[in-house]
PDB file of C-alpha atoms in Angstrom:
ATOM      1  CA  MET A   6       6.706  24.537 -13.151  1.00 45.00           C
ATOM      2  CA  THR A   7       8.129  24.908 -16.663  1.00 50.00           C
ATOM      3  CA  SER A   8       5.996  25.171 -19.734  1.00 56.00           C
ATOM      4  CA  ASP A   9       6.515  21.530 -20.810  1.00 74.00           C
ATOM      5  CA  GLU A  10       5.497  19.998 -17.425  1.00 83.00           C
ATOM      6  CA  PRO A  11       2.075  18.343 -17.075  1.00 94.00           C
ATOM      7  CA  VAL A  12      -0.985  20.404 -16.149  1.00 96.00           C
ATOM      8  CA  LEU A  13      -3.050  18.912 -13.384  1.00 97.00           C
ATOM      9  CA  LEU A  14      -6.636  17.779 -14.023  1.00 96.00           C
ATOM     10  CA  THR A  15      -9.606  19.937 -13.067  1.00 95.00           C
ATOM     11  CA  PRO A  16     -12.958  18.415 -12.016  1.00 94.00           C
ATOM     12  CA  ALA A  17     -14.450  19.259 -15.391  1.00 95.00           C
ATOM     13  CA  ARG A  18     -11.465  17.693 -17.246  1.00 95.00           C
ATOM     14  CA  VAL A  19     -11.816  14.475 -15.152  1.00 94.00           C
ATOM     15  CA  ARG A  20     -15.440  14.131 -16.141  1.00 92.00           C
ATOM     16  CA  GLN A  21     -14.661  15.001 -19.744  1.00 93.00           C
ATOM     17  CA  LEU A  22     -12.058  12.263 -19.980  1.00 93.00           C
ATOM     18  CA  ALA A  23     -14.337   9.740 -18.382  1.00 91.00           C
ATOM     19  CA  ALA A  24     -17.220  10.644 -20.725  1.00 90.00           C
ATOM     20  CA  ALA A  25     -15.081  10.523 -23.856  1.00 89.00           C
ATOM     21  CA  ALA A  26     -13.816   7.032 -22.900  1.00 85.00           C
ATOM     22  CA  GLY A  27     -17.216   5.772 -21.745  1.00 87.00           C
ATOM     23  CA  VAL A  28     -15.841   5.225 -18.272  1.00 81.00           C
ATOM     24  CA  ARG A  29     -17.931   5.111 -15.124  1.00 76.00           C
ATOM     25  CA  PRO A  30     -16.254   4.567 -11.743  1.00 66.00           C
ATOM     26  CA  ARG A  31     -16.694   0.936 -10.758  1.00 66.00           C
ATOM     27  CA  LYS A  32     -17.560   0.206  -7.142  1.00 62.00           C
ATOM     28  CA  ALA A  33     -16.325  -3.392  -7.557  1.00 59.00           C
ATOM     29  CA  LEU A  34     -12.805  -2.074  -8.177  1.00 56.00           C
ATOM     30  CA  GLY A  35     -13.013   0.484  -5.345  1.00 58.00           C
ATOM     31  CA  GLN A  36     -12.750   3.372  -7.812  1.00 68.00           C
ATOM     32  CA  ASN A  37     -13.109   6.943  -6.479  1.00 82.00           C
ATOM     33  CA  PHE A  38     -11.201   9.386  -8.628  1.00 87.00           C
ATOM     34  CA  VAL A  39      -9.528  12.474  -7.131  1.00 93.00           C
ATOM     35  CA  VAL A  40     -10.771  15.663  -8.763  1.00 94.00           C
ATOM     36  CA  ASP A  41      -9.118  18.275  -6.534  1.00 96.00           C
ATOM     37  CA  ALA A  42      -5.682  19.561  -7.652  1.00 96.00           C
ATOM     38  CA  GLY A  43      -4.990  20.891  -4.138  1.00 96.00           C
ATOM     39  CA  THR A  44      -5.312  17.412  -2.698  1.00 97.00           C
ATOM     40  CA  VAL A  45      -2.947  16.059  -5.319  1.00 97.00           C
ATOM     41  CA  ARG A  46      -0.356  18.706  -4.459  1.00 97.00           C
ATOM     42  CA  LYS A  47      -0.697  17.896  -0.747  1.00 97.00           C
ATOM     43  CA  ILE A  48      -0.077  14.220  -1.371  1.00 97.00           C
ATOM     44  CA  VAL A  49       2.969  14.879  -3.545  1.00 97.00           C
ATOM     45  CA  ARG A  50       4.310  17.374  -1.000  1.00 97.00           C
ATOM     46  CA  GLN A  51       3.880  15.065   1.972  1.00 97.00           C
ATOM     47  CA  ALA A  52       5.396  12.184   0.019  1.00 97.00           C
ATOM     48  CA  GLN A  53       8.558  14.375  -0.448  1.00 97.00           C
ATOM     49  CA  VAL A  54       8.795  13.374  -4.054  1.00 96.00           C
ATOM     50  CA  GLU A  55      12.109  14.532  -5.659  1.00 95.00           C
ATOM     51  CA  PRO A  56      12.986  15.247  -9.308  1.00 96.00           C
ATOM     52  CA  GLY A  57      14.298  12.127 -10.987  1.00 96.00           C
ATOM     53  CA  GLU A  58      12.924   9.793  -8.332  1.00 97.00           C
ATOM     54  CA  ARG A  59      11.341   6.499  -9.390  1.00 98.00           C
ATOM     55  CA  VAL A  60       7.841   6.239  -7.891  1.00 98.00           C
ATOM     56  CA  VAL A  61       5.378   3.340  -8.088  1.00 98.00           C
ATOM     57  CA  GLU A  62       1.650   4.279  -8.124  1.00 98.00           C
ATOM     58  CA  VAL A  63      -1.168   1.759  -7.647  1.00 97.00           C
ATOM     59  CA  GLY A  64      -4.576   2.536  -9.082  1.00 94.00           C
ATOM     60  CA  PRO A  65      -3.854   5.704 -11.090  1.00 96.00           C
ATOM     61  CA  GLY A  66      -7.398   5.807 -12.528  1.00 93.00           C
ATOM     62  CA  LEU A  67      -7.838   8.820 -14.797  1.00 95.00           C
ATOM     63  CA  GLY A  68      -4.405  10.216 -13.884  1.00 96.00           C
ATOM     64  CA  SER A  69      -4.952  13.002 -11.338  1.00 97.00           C
ATOM     65  CA  LEU A  70      -2.191  11.891  -8.989  1.00 98.00           C
ATOM     66  CA  THR A  71       0.026  10.586 -11.825  1.00 98.00           C
ATOM     67  CA  LEU A  72       0.163  14.090 -13.328  1.00 98.00           C
ATOM     68  CA  GLY A  73       1.023  15.559  -9.924  1.00 98.00           C
ATOM     69  CA  LEU A  74       3.924  13.096  -9.493  1.00 98.00           C
ATOM     70  CA  LEU A  75       5.189  13.767 -13.029  1.00 98.00           C
ATOM     71  CA  ALA A  76       4.927  17.571 -12.534  1.00 97.00           C
ATOM     72  CA  ALA A  77       7.107  17.154  -9.425  1.00 97.00           C
ATOM     73  CA  GLY A  78       9.763  15.564 -11.610  1.00 97.00           C
ATOM     74  CA  ALA A  79       9.238  11.925 -10.689  1.00 98.00           C
ATOM     75  CA  ASP A  80       9.469   9.007 -13.075  1.00 98.00           C
ATOM     76  CA  VAL A  81       6.367   6.878 -12.527  1.00 98.00           C
ATOM     77  CA  VAL A  82       5.485   3.273 -12.990  1.00 98.00           C
ATOM     78  CA  ALA A  83       1.674   2.975 -12.605  1.00 98.00           C
ATOM     79  CA  VAL A  84      -0.185  -0.259 -11.928  1.00 97.00           C
ATOM     80  CA  GLU A  85      -3.801  -0.231 -13.083  1.00 95.00           C
ATOM     81  CA  ILE A  86      -6.170  -3.207 -13.075  1.00 94.00           C
ATOM     82  CA  ASP A  87      -8.718  -1.644 -15.445  1.00 92.00           C
ATOM     83  CA  PRO A  88      -7.382  -2.102 -19.005  1.00 94.00           C
ATOM     84  CA  VAL A  89      -9.489   0.764 -20.374  1.00 93.00           C
ATOM     85  CA  LEU A  90      -8.044   3.223 -17.845  1.00 94.00           C
ATOM     86  CA  ALA A  91      -4.533   1.857 -18.272  1.00 96.00           C
ATOM     87  CA  ARG A  92      -4.575   2.432 -22.007  1.00 95.00           C
ATOM     88  CA  LEU A  93      -6.155   5.868 -21.624  1.00 96.00           C
ATOM     89  CA  LEU A  94      -3.593   7.207 -19.123  1.00 97.00           C
ATOM     90  CA  PRO A  95      -0.584   7.642 -21.434  1.00 98.00           C
ATOM     91  CA  THR A  96      -2.719   9.621 -23.927  1.00 97.00           C
ATOM     92  CA  THR A  97      -4.084  11.779 -21.110  1.00 97.00           C
ATOM     93  CA  VAL A  98      -0.587  12.624 -19.870  1.00 98.00           C
ATOM     94  CA  VAL A  99       0.530  13.596 -23.424  1.00 97.00           C
ATOM     95  CA  GLU A 100      -2.510  15.832 -23.795  1.00 97.00           C
ATOM     96  CA  GLN A 101      -1.751  17.505 -20.482  1.00 97.00           C
ATOM     97  CA  ALA A 102       1.977  17.940 -21.123  1.00 96.00           C
ATOM     98  CA  PRO A 103       2.950  19.937 -24.283  1.00 90.00           C
ATOM     99  CA  GLY A 104       5.977  18.455 -25.960  1.00 94.00           C
ATOM    100  CA  TRP A 105       5.645  14.999 -24.366  1.00 97.00           C
ATOM    101  CA  SER A 106       5.028  11.997 -26.539  1.00 97.00           C
ATOM    102  CA  LEU A 107       3.975   8.364 -26.558  1.00 97.00           C
ATOM    103  CA  ALA A 108       6.746   5.806 -26.836  1.00 95.00           C
ATOM    104  CA  ASP A 109       6.450   2.641 -28.886  1.00 89.00           C
ATOM    105  CA  VAL A 110       5.739  -0.447 -26.818  1.00 81.00           C
ATOM    106  CA  PRO A 111       6.005  -3.880 -28.450  1.00 66.00           C
ATOM    107  CA  ASP A 112       2.855  -5.941 -28.199  1.00 55.00           C
ATOM    108  CA  GLY A 113       2.694  -8.253 -25.211  1.00 51.00           C
ATOM    109  CA  THR A 114       5.554  -6.535 -23.343  1.00 54.00           C
ATOM    110  CA  GLY A 115       5.453  -7.708 -19.701  1.00 56.00           C
ATOM    111  CA  ASP A 116       6.488 -10.490 -17.373  1.00 60.00           C
ATOM    112  CA  GLY A 117       3.335 -12.598 -17.258  1.00 66.00           C
ATOM    113  CA  SER A 118       1.920 -10.902 -14.185  1.00 72.00           C
ATOM    114  CA  ALA A 119       1.591  -7.561 -15.953  1.00 84.00           C
ATOM    115  CA  THR A 120       1.418  -6.109 -19.474  1.00 93.00           C
ATOM    116  CA  VAL A 121       2.845  -2.702 -20.439  1.00 95.00           C
ATOM    117  CA  ALA A 122      -0.126  -0.658 -21.704  1.00 95.00           C
ATOM    118  CA  GLY A 123       1.876   2.409 -22.670  1.00 96.00           C
ATOM    119  CA  GLN A 124       4.858   4.592 -22.040  1.00 97.00           C
ATOM    120  CA  VAL A 125       5.469   8.350 -22.191  1.00 98.00           C
ATOM    121  CA  ARG A 126       8.610  10.403 -22.831  1.00 98.00           C
ATOM    122  CA  ASP A 127       9.069  14.009 -21.827  1.00 97.00           C
ATOM    123  CA  ALA A 128      10.129  16.849 -24.132  1.00 96.00           C
ATOM    124  CA  ALA A 129      13.768  15.837 -23.667  1.00 95.00           C
ATOM    125  CA  GLY A 130      13.038  12.262 -24.773  1.00 96.00           C
ATOM    126  CA  ARG A 131      13.532  10.758 -21.309  1.00 96.00           C
ATOM    127  CA  PRO A 132      11.134   7.959 -20.286  1.00 96.00           C
ATOM    128  CA  ARG A 133       8.831   9.372 -17.569  1.00 98.00           C
ATOM    129  CA  LEU A 134       5.780   7.089 -17.323  1.00 98.00           C
ATOM    130  CA  THR A 135       5.222   3.381 -17.726  1.00 97.00           C
ATOM    131  CA  VAL A 136       1.693   2.044 -17.285  1.00 97.00           C
ATOM    132  CA  LEU A 137       1.075  -1.593 -16.446  1.00 97.00           C
ATOM    133  CA  VAL A 138      -2.229  -3.468 -16.826  1.00 96.00           C
ATOM    134  CA  ALA A 139      -2.163  -5.707 -13.812  1.00 96.00           C
ATOM    135  CA  ASP A 140      -3.832  -6.765 -10.580  1.00 96.00           C
ATOM    136  CA  ALA A 141      -1.591  -5.158  -7.938  1.00 96.00           C
ATOM    137  CA  LEU A 142      -1.923  -8.249  -5.797  1.00 96.00           C
ATOM    138  CA  GLU A 143      -0.342 -10.403  -8.569  1.00 96.00           C
ATOM    139  CA  VAL A 144       2.470  -8.117  -9.792  1.00 95.00           C
ATOM    140  CA  ALA A 145       5.771  -9.937  -9.314  1.00 93.00           C
ATOM    141  CA  THR A 146       8.239  -7.490 -10.874  1.00 94.00           C
ATOM    142  CA  LEU A 147       8.279  -3.864 -12.005  1.00 96.00           C
ATOM    143  CA  PRO A 148      10.030  -2.696 -15.164  1.00 94.00           C
ATOM    144  CA  GLY A 149      12.872  -0.197 -15.113  1.00 94.00           C
ATOM    145  CA  PRO A 150      14.890   0.943 -12.118  1.00 95.00           C
ATOM    146  CA  PRO A 151      13.634  -0.151  -8.714  1.00 97.00           C
ATOM    147  CA  PRO A 152      11.226   2.418  -7.227  1.00 98.00           C
ATOM    148  CA  THR A 153      12.292   4.381  -4.096  1.00 98.00           C
ATOM    149  CA  ALA A 154       8.801   5.499  -3.108  1.00 98.00           C
ATOM    150  CA  LEU A 155       5.149   4.351  -3.224  1.00 98.00           C
ATOM    151  CA  VAL A 156       2.564   7.053  -3.653  1.00 98.00           C
ATOM    152  CA  ALA A 157      -1.024   6.047  -4.293  1.00 97.00           C
ATOM    153  CA  ASN A 158      -4.746   6.597  -3.802  1.00 95.00           C
ATOM    154  CA  LEU A 159      -5.326   2.971  -2.962  1.00 94.00           C
ATOM    155  CA  PRO A 160      -8.579   1.310  -4.064  1.00 86.00           C
ATOM    156  CA  TYR A 161     -10.877   1.225  -1.047  1.00 83.00           C
ATOM    157  CA  ASN A 162     -11.711  -2.476  -1.229  1.00 85.00           C
ATOM    158  CA  VAL A 163      -8.114  -3.833  -1.358  1.00 92.00           C
ATOM    159  CA  ALA A 164      -6.049  -1.117   0.314  1.00 95.00           C
ATOM    160  CA  VAL A 165      -4.530  -3.248   3.103  1.00 97.00           C
ATOM    161  CA  PRO A 166      -3.657  -6.368   1.076  1.00 97.00           C
ATOM    162  CA  VAL A 167      -2.176  -4.217  -1.708  1.00 97.00           C
ATOM    163  CA  LEU A 168      -0.030  -2.242   0.720  1.00 98.00           C
ATOM    164  CA  LEU A 169       1.249  -5.330   2.469  1.00 98.00           C
ATOM    165  CA  THR A 170       1.991  -7.021  -0.884  1.00 97.00           C
ATOM    166  CA  PHE A 171       4.013  -4.064  -2.107  1.00 98.00           C
ATOM    167  CA  LEU A 172       5.858  -3.830   1.201  1.00 98.00           C
ATOM    168  CA  GLU A 173       6.803  -7.502   0.941  1.00 97.00           C
ATOM    169  CA  ARG A 174       7.683  -7.727  -2.785  1.00 97.00           C
ATOM    170  CA  PHE A 175       9.386  -4.411  -3.478  1.00 97.00           C
ATOM    171  CA  GLY A 176      11.895  -3.665  -0.776  1.00 96.00           C
ATOM    172  CA  SER A 177      13.523  -0.901  -2.737  1.00 97.00           C
ATOM    173  CA  TRP A 178      10.982   1.713  -1.803  1.00 97.00           C
ATOM    174  CA  ARG A 179      11.966   3.396   1.419  1.00 97.00           C
ATOM    175  CA  ARG A 180       9.040   5.647   2.046  1.00 97.00           C
ATOM    176  CA  GLY A 181       5.457   5.961   0.953  1.00 97.00           C
ATOM    177  CA  LEU A 182       2.316   7.988   1.206  1.00 98.00           C
ATOM    178  CA  VAL A 183      -1.033   6.339   0.661  1.00 98.00           C
ATOM    179  CA  MET A 184      -4.559   7.624   0.741  1.00 97.00           C
ATOM    180  CA  VAL A 185      -7.048   5.191   2.271  1.00 96.00           C
ATOM    181  CA  GLN A 186     -10.350   5.228   4.128  1.00 95.00           C
ATOM    182  CA  ALA A 187      -9.955   7.094   7.392  1.00 96.00           C
ATOM    183  CA  GLU A 188     -10.831   3.948   9.346  1.00 96.00           C
ATOM    184  CA  VAL A 189      -8.157   1.945   7.520  1.00 97.00           C
ATOM    185  CA  ALA A 190      -5.656   4.736   8.139  1.00 98.00           C
ATOM    186  CA  ASP A 191      -6.308   4.467  11.854  1.00 97.00           C
ATOM    187  CA  ARG A 192      -5.702   0.741  11.746  1.00 97.00           C
ATOM    188  CA  LEU A 193      -2.472   1.003   9.795  1.00 98.00           C
ATOM    189  CA  ALA A 194      -0.996   3.524  12.181  1.00 98.00           C
ATOM    190  CA  ALA A 195      -2.433   2.277  15.474  1.00 98.00           C
ATOM    191  CA  PRO A 196      -0.029   1.597  18.400  1.00 97.00           C
ATOM    192  CA  PRO A 197      -0.362  -1.464  20.671  1.00 97.00           C
ATOM    193  CA  GLY A 198      -3.188  -1.139  23.186  1.00 95.00           C
ATOM    194  CA  SER A 199      -5.252   1.273  21.094  1.00 95.00           C
ATOM    195  CA  ARG A 200      -8.855   0.500  20.101  1.00 94.00           C
ATOM    196  CA  THR A 201      -8.075   0.176  16.395  1.00 96.00           C
ATOM    197  CA  TYR A 202      -4.901  -1.921  16.778  1.00 97.00           C
ATOM    198  CA  GLY A 203      -4.985  -5.249  14.987  1.00 96.00           C
ATOM    199  CA  VAL A 204      -3.536  -7.467  12.286  1.00 97.00           C
ATOM    200  CA  PRO A 205      -2.941  -4.600   9.748  1.00 97.00           C
ATOM    201  CA  SER A 206      -1.209  -2.570  12.439  1.00 98.00           C
ATOM    202  CA  VAL A 207       1.250  -5.354  13.343  1.00 98.00           C
ATOM    203  CA  LYS A 208       2.002  -6.494   9.827  1.00 98.00           C
ATOM    204  CA  THR A 209       2.588  -2.979   8.617  1.00 98.00           C
ATOM    205  CA  ALA A 210       4.931  -2.389  11.607  1.00 98.00           C
ATOM    206  CA  TRP A 211       6.988  -5.357  10.537  1.00 98.00           C
ATOM    207  CA  TYR A 212       8.077  -3.348   7.454  1.00 98.00           C
ATOM    208  CA  ALA A 213       7.701   0.296   8.286  1.00 98.00           C
ATOM    209  CA  ALA A 214       6.781   3.051  10.748  1.00 98.00           C
ATOM    210  CA  ALA A 215       3.333   4.362   9.856  1.00 98.00           C
ATOM    211  CA  ARG A 216       1.638   7.576  10.901  1.00 98.00           C
ATOM    212  CA  ARG A 217      -1.533   9.259   9.884  1.00 98.00           C
ATOM    213  CA  THR A 218      -0.721  12.726   8.528  1.00 97.00           C
ATOM    214  CA  ALA A 219      -3.963  14.346   7.338  1.00 97.00           C
ATOM    215  CA  THR A 220      -7.705  13.809   6.888  1.00 97.00           C
ATOM    216  CA  VAL A 221      -9.120  14.154   3.357  1.00 97.00           C
ATOM    217  CA  GLY A 222     -12.773  15.116   2.951  1.00 95.00           C
ATOM    218  CA  ARG A 223     -15.017  13.067   0.735  1.00 93.00           C
ATOM    219  CA  SER A 224     -15.814  16.024  -1.567  1.00 94.00           C
ATOM    220  CA  VAL A 225     -12.435  15.742  -3.379  1.00 95.00           C
ATOM    221  CA  PHE A 226     -13.566  12.516  -5.028  1.00 93.00           C
ATOM    222  CA  TRP A 227     -15.813  11.555  -7.873  1.00 87.00           C
ATOM    223  CA  PRO A 228     -18.073   9.818  -7.137  1.00 86.00           C
ATOM    224  CA  VAL A 229     -18.284  11.188  -3.599  1.00 88.00           C
ATOM    225  CA  PRO A 230     -17.773   8.275  -1.193  1.00 87.00           C
ATOM    226  CA  ARG A 231     -19.738   7.758   2.032  1.00 88.00           C
ATOM    227  CA  VAL A 232     -16.672   8.065   4.207  1.00 91.00           C
ATOM    228  CA  ASP A 233     -13.705  10.397   4.706  1.00 94.00           C
ATOM    229  CA  SER A 234     -10.222   9.363   3.720  1.00 96.00           C
ATOM    230  CA  ALA A 235      -6.826   9.981   5.294  1.00 97.00           C
ATOM    231  CA  LEU A 236      -3.154  10.085   4.314  1.00 98.00           C
ATOM    232  CA  VAL A 237      -0.732   7.623   5.877  1.00 98.00           C
ATOM    233  CA  ARG A 238       3.013   8.156   5.741  1.00 98.00           C
ATOM    234  CA  LEU A 239       5.252   5.069   5.801  1.00 98.00           C
ATOM    235  CA  ASP A 240       8.974   5.009   6.416  1.00 98.00           C
ATOM    236  CA  ARG A 241      10.690   1.718   5.809  1.00 98.00           C
ATOM    237  CA  ARG A 242      12.729   0.127   8.591  1.00 97.00           C
ATOM    238  CA  ASP A 243      14.308  -3.208   9.271  1.00 97.00           C
ATOM    239  CA  PRO A 244      12.137  -5.966  10.791  1.00 97.00           C
ATOM    240  CA  PRO A 245      12.716  -6.880  14.448  1.00 96.00           C
ATOM    241  CA  PRO A 246      15.830  -9.031  14.899  1.00 94.00           C
ATOM    242  CA  THR A 247      14.704 -12.628  15.143  1.00 95.00           C
ATOM    243  CA  THR A 248      15.502 -16.115  13.812  1.00 94.00           C
ATOM    244  CA  ALA A 249      11.798 -16.579  13.035  1.00 96.00           C
ATOM    245  CA  SER A 250      10.670 -15.954   9.473  1.00 95.00           C
ATOM    246  CA  ARG A 251       8.146 -13.350   8.497  1.00 97.00           C
ATOM    247  CA  GLU A 252       5.697 -16.102   7.654  1.00 97.00           C
ATOM    248  CA  GLN A 253       6.098 -17.583  11.102  1.00 96.00           C
ATOM    249  CA  VAL A 254       5.628 -14.249  12.859  1.00 97.00           C
ATOM    250  CA  PHE A 255       2.560 -13.460  10.777  1.00 98.00           C
ATOM    251  CA  THR A 256       1.097 -16.876  11.596  1.00 97.00           C
ATOM    252  CA  VAL A 257       1.287 -15.998  15.284  1.00 97.00           C
ATOM    253  CA  VAL A 258      -0.192 -12.564  14.647  1.00 97.00           C
ATOM    254  CA  ASP A 259      -3.123 -14.087  12.764  1.00 97.00           C
ATOM    255  CA  ALA A 260      -3.757 -16.614  15.525  1.00 96.00           C
ATOM    256  CA  ALA A 261      -3.568 -13.970  18.261  1.00 97.00           C
ATOM    257  CA  PHE A 262      -6.288 -11.875  16.639  1.00 96.00           C
ATOM    258  CA  ALA A 263      -8.413 -14.703  15.268  1.00 93.00           C
ATOM    259  CA  GLY A 264     -10.593 -14.574  18.393  1.00 81.00           C
ATOM    260  CA  ARG A 265     -10.842 -10.891  19.124  1.00 73.00           C
ATOM    261  CA  ARG A 266     -10.477 -10.181  22.861  1.00 78.00           C
ATOM    262  CA  LYS A 267      -9.422 -13.709  23.644  1.00 90.00           C
ATOM    263  CA  MET A 268      -6.623 -14.199  26.146  1.00 96.00           C
ATOM    264  CA  LEU A 269      -3.415 -15.159  24.382  1.00 97.00           C
ATOM    265  CA  ARG A 270      -3.206 -18.544  26.038  1.00 96.00           C
ATOM    266  CA  ALA A 271      -6.574 -19.426  24.509  1.00 96.00           C
ATOM    267  CA  ALA A 272      -6.054 -17.713  21.149  1.00 96.00           C
ATOM    268  CA  LEU A 273      -2.684 -19.446  20.585  1.00 96.00           C
ATOM    269  CA  ALA A 274      -3.673 -22.886  21.946  1.00 95.00           C
ATOM    270  CA  PRO A 275      -4.462 -24.347  18.484  1.00 94.00           C
ATOM    271  CA  LEU A 276      -1.049 -23.147  17.216  1.00 94.00           C
ATOM    272  CA  ALA A 277       0.981 -24.267  20.248  1.00 93.00           C
ATOM    273  CA  GLY A 278      -0.867 -27.587  20.646  1.00 92.00           C
ATOM    274  CA  SER A 279      -2.668 -26.759  23.916  1.00 94.00           C
ATOM    275  CA  GLY A 280      -3.514 -23.929  26.258  1.00 95.00           C
ATOM    276  CA  ALA A 281      -0.781 -25.086  28.643  1.00 95.00           C
ATOM    277  CA  ALA A 282       1.810 -25.075  25.878  1.00 94.00           C
ATOM    278  CA  ALA A 283       0.722 -21.609  24.778  1.00 95.00           C
ATOM    279  CA  SER A 284       1.018 -20.334  28.365  1.00 96.00           C
ATOM    280  CA  ALA A 285       4.434 -21.851  28.734  1.00 95.00           C
ATOM    281  CA  ALA A 286       5.658 -20.178  25.478  1.00 95.00           C
ATOM    282  CA  LEU A 287       4.254 -16.831  26.490  1.00 96.00           C
ATOM    283  CA  THR A 288       5.780 -17.000  29.970  1.00 96.00           C
ATOM    284  CA  ALA A 289       9.153 -18.093  28.499  1.00 95.00           C
ATOM    285  CA  VAL A 290       9.450 -14.835  26.492  1.00 96.00           C
ATOM    286  CA  GLY A 291       8.182 -12.656  29.325  1.00 96.00           C
ATOM    287  CA  LEU A 292       4.602 -12.190  28.243  1.00 97.00           C
ATOM    288  CA  ASP A 293       1.490 -12.615  30.334  1.00 97.00           C
ATOM    289  CA  PRO A 294      -0.694 -15.509  29.114  1.00 97.00           C
ATOM    290  CA  THR A 295      -3.804 -13.588  30.250  1.00 96.00           C
ATOM    291  CA  ASP A 296      -2.993 -10.622  28.013  1.00 96.00           C
ATOM    292  CA  ARG A 297      -4.592 -10.138  24.634  1.00 96.00           C
ATOM    293  CA  GLY A 298      -3.083  -9.714  21.217  1.00 96.00           C
ATOM    294  CA  GLU A 299      -4.018  -6.040  21.211  1.00 95.00           C
ATOM    295  CA  ARG A 300      -1.344  -5.361  23.817  1.00 96.00           C
ATOM    296  CA  LEU A 301       1.609  -6.939  21.934  1.00 97.00           C
ATOM    297  CA  GLY A 302       3.970  -5.004  19.677  1.00 98.00           C
ATOM    298  CA  VAL A 303       5.636  -6.494  16.584  1.00 98.00           C
ATOM    299  CA  THR A 304       8.804  -7.229  18.512  1.00 98.00           C
ATOM    300  CA  ASP A 305       6.793  -9.267  21.052  1.00 98.00           C
ATOM    301  CA  PHE A 306       5.239 -11.339  18.255  1.00 98.00           C
ATOM    302  CA  ALA A 307       8.697 -11.903  16.753  1.00 97.00           C
ATOM    303  CA  ARG A 308      10.084 -13.165  20.082  1.00 96.00           C
ATOM    304  CA  LEU A 309       7.103 -15.458  20.545  1.00 97.00           C
ATOM    305  CA  ALA A 310       7.330 -16.898  17.028  1.00 97.00           C
ATOM    306  CA  GLU A 311      11.044 -17.513  17.552  1.00 95.00           C
ATOM    307  CA  HIS A 312      10.279 -19.480  20.721  1.00 95.00           C
ATOM    308  CA  LEU A 313       7.490 -21.500  19.108  1.00 94.00           C
ATOM    309  CA  TRP A 314       9.532 -22.370  16.026  1.00 92.00           C
ATOM    310  CA  ARG A 315      12.802 -23.370  17.582  1.00 80.00           C
ATOM    311  CA  GLY A 316      14.018 -24.692  14.224  1.00 44.00           C
ATOM    312  CA  GLY A 317      14.695 -21.150  12.961  1.00 40.00           C
ATOM    313  CA  PRO A 318      13.710 -19.640   9.623  1.00 43.00           C
ATOM    314  CA  GLY A 319      13.784 -22.893   7.791  1.00 40.00           C
ATOM    315  CA  ALA A 320      11.171 -24.517   9.997  1.00 39.00           C
ATOM    316  CA  ARG A 321       7.770 -25.065   8.380  1.00 41.00           C
ATOM    317  CA  GLY A 322       4.305 -26.134   9.545  1.00 48.00           C
ATOM    318  CA  ARG A 323       3.164 -26.087  13.157  1.00 56.00           C
ATOM    319  CA  PRO A 324       5.566 -25.218  15.919  1.00 62.00           C
ATOM    320  CA  GLY A 325       7.192 -27.978  17.810  1.00 48.00           C
ATOM    321  CA  THR A 326       5.810 -29.144  21.167  1.00 39.00           C
ATOM    322  CA  VAL A 327       6.595 -26.694  23.901  1.00 35.00           C
ATOM    323  CA  THR A 328       7.708 -28.457  27.170  1.00 29.00           C
ATOM    324  CA  VAL A 329       5.511 -27.406  30.067  1.00 28.00           C
TER     325      VAL A 329
END
């Protein structure tokens, strides 16, 4: 690390920043701030962040991970729902990085779904950090070059929908590392047939290969949560080849898991029009109507959706009647 690179936050510095700004972690926003520099370094290392890479971070909070990403040489666009924290972050980075400076941002800069709260330039004058005030579930575009990685300590209460939203909307990022509750990590990375396999597992698999890489103890957070966390690595891949649209495949996934432990012929009956029609569709694509959704992989769901919606990607609404 050179002398002008950011210095990571210590536990005392995190609390000092929060106290000075009158900030208390808000449970409603799923806020648990990382206070351990070693954990930050582990996240950055496992994310394989490279100098000059554009990284999107969701929920930067007081900036512990943001500083770690910047210290690794990344350019960061951070999405923060809390306006107080969003406006504090650029100042914190400048205070932690000698020679760095705030950039002028015109009032109201943004696209309607997000407002730019601040920007930071490094000692060479290069833009390194852009902070957006926005609900991550509503962000439609990101400023600057498209990101190639997502690295985030995702808010506990919205981790899965935020991850799926960013997988859908921002196809430029090819890999990611997210910290989530350990239970959520298991669901994201679960293979078919496992106890934790479900809707999040299948929908994540549509976009990326996911694997749990490490457990993170609760003591690295402030406030200390009641559960452990874990890191999940994501590597983008192409969806299964199919004429069905993503929306159609996900409709079948939702139906299959709507009645947990239901046989597929019963779970898919409302979607197919009847139990007999559901059985016929399942048999036609080589699946057992008495199986359960927990046993199907994303490719199986894609084949089934393609059969149910014979009109291809442009078809909308309920599938057509399946001949029995």
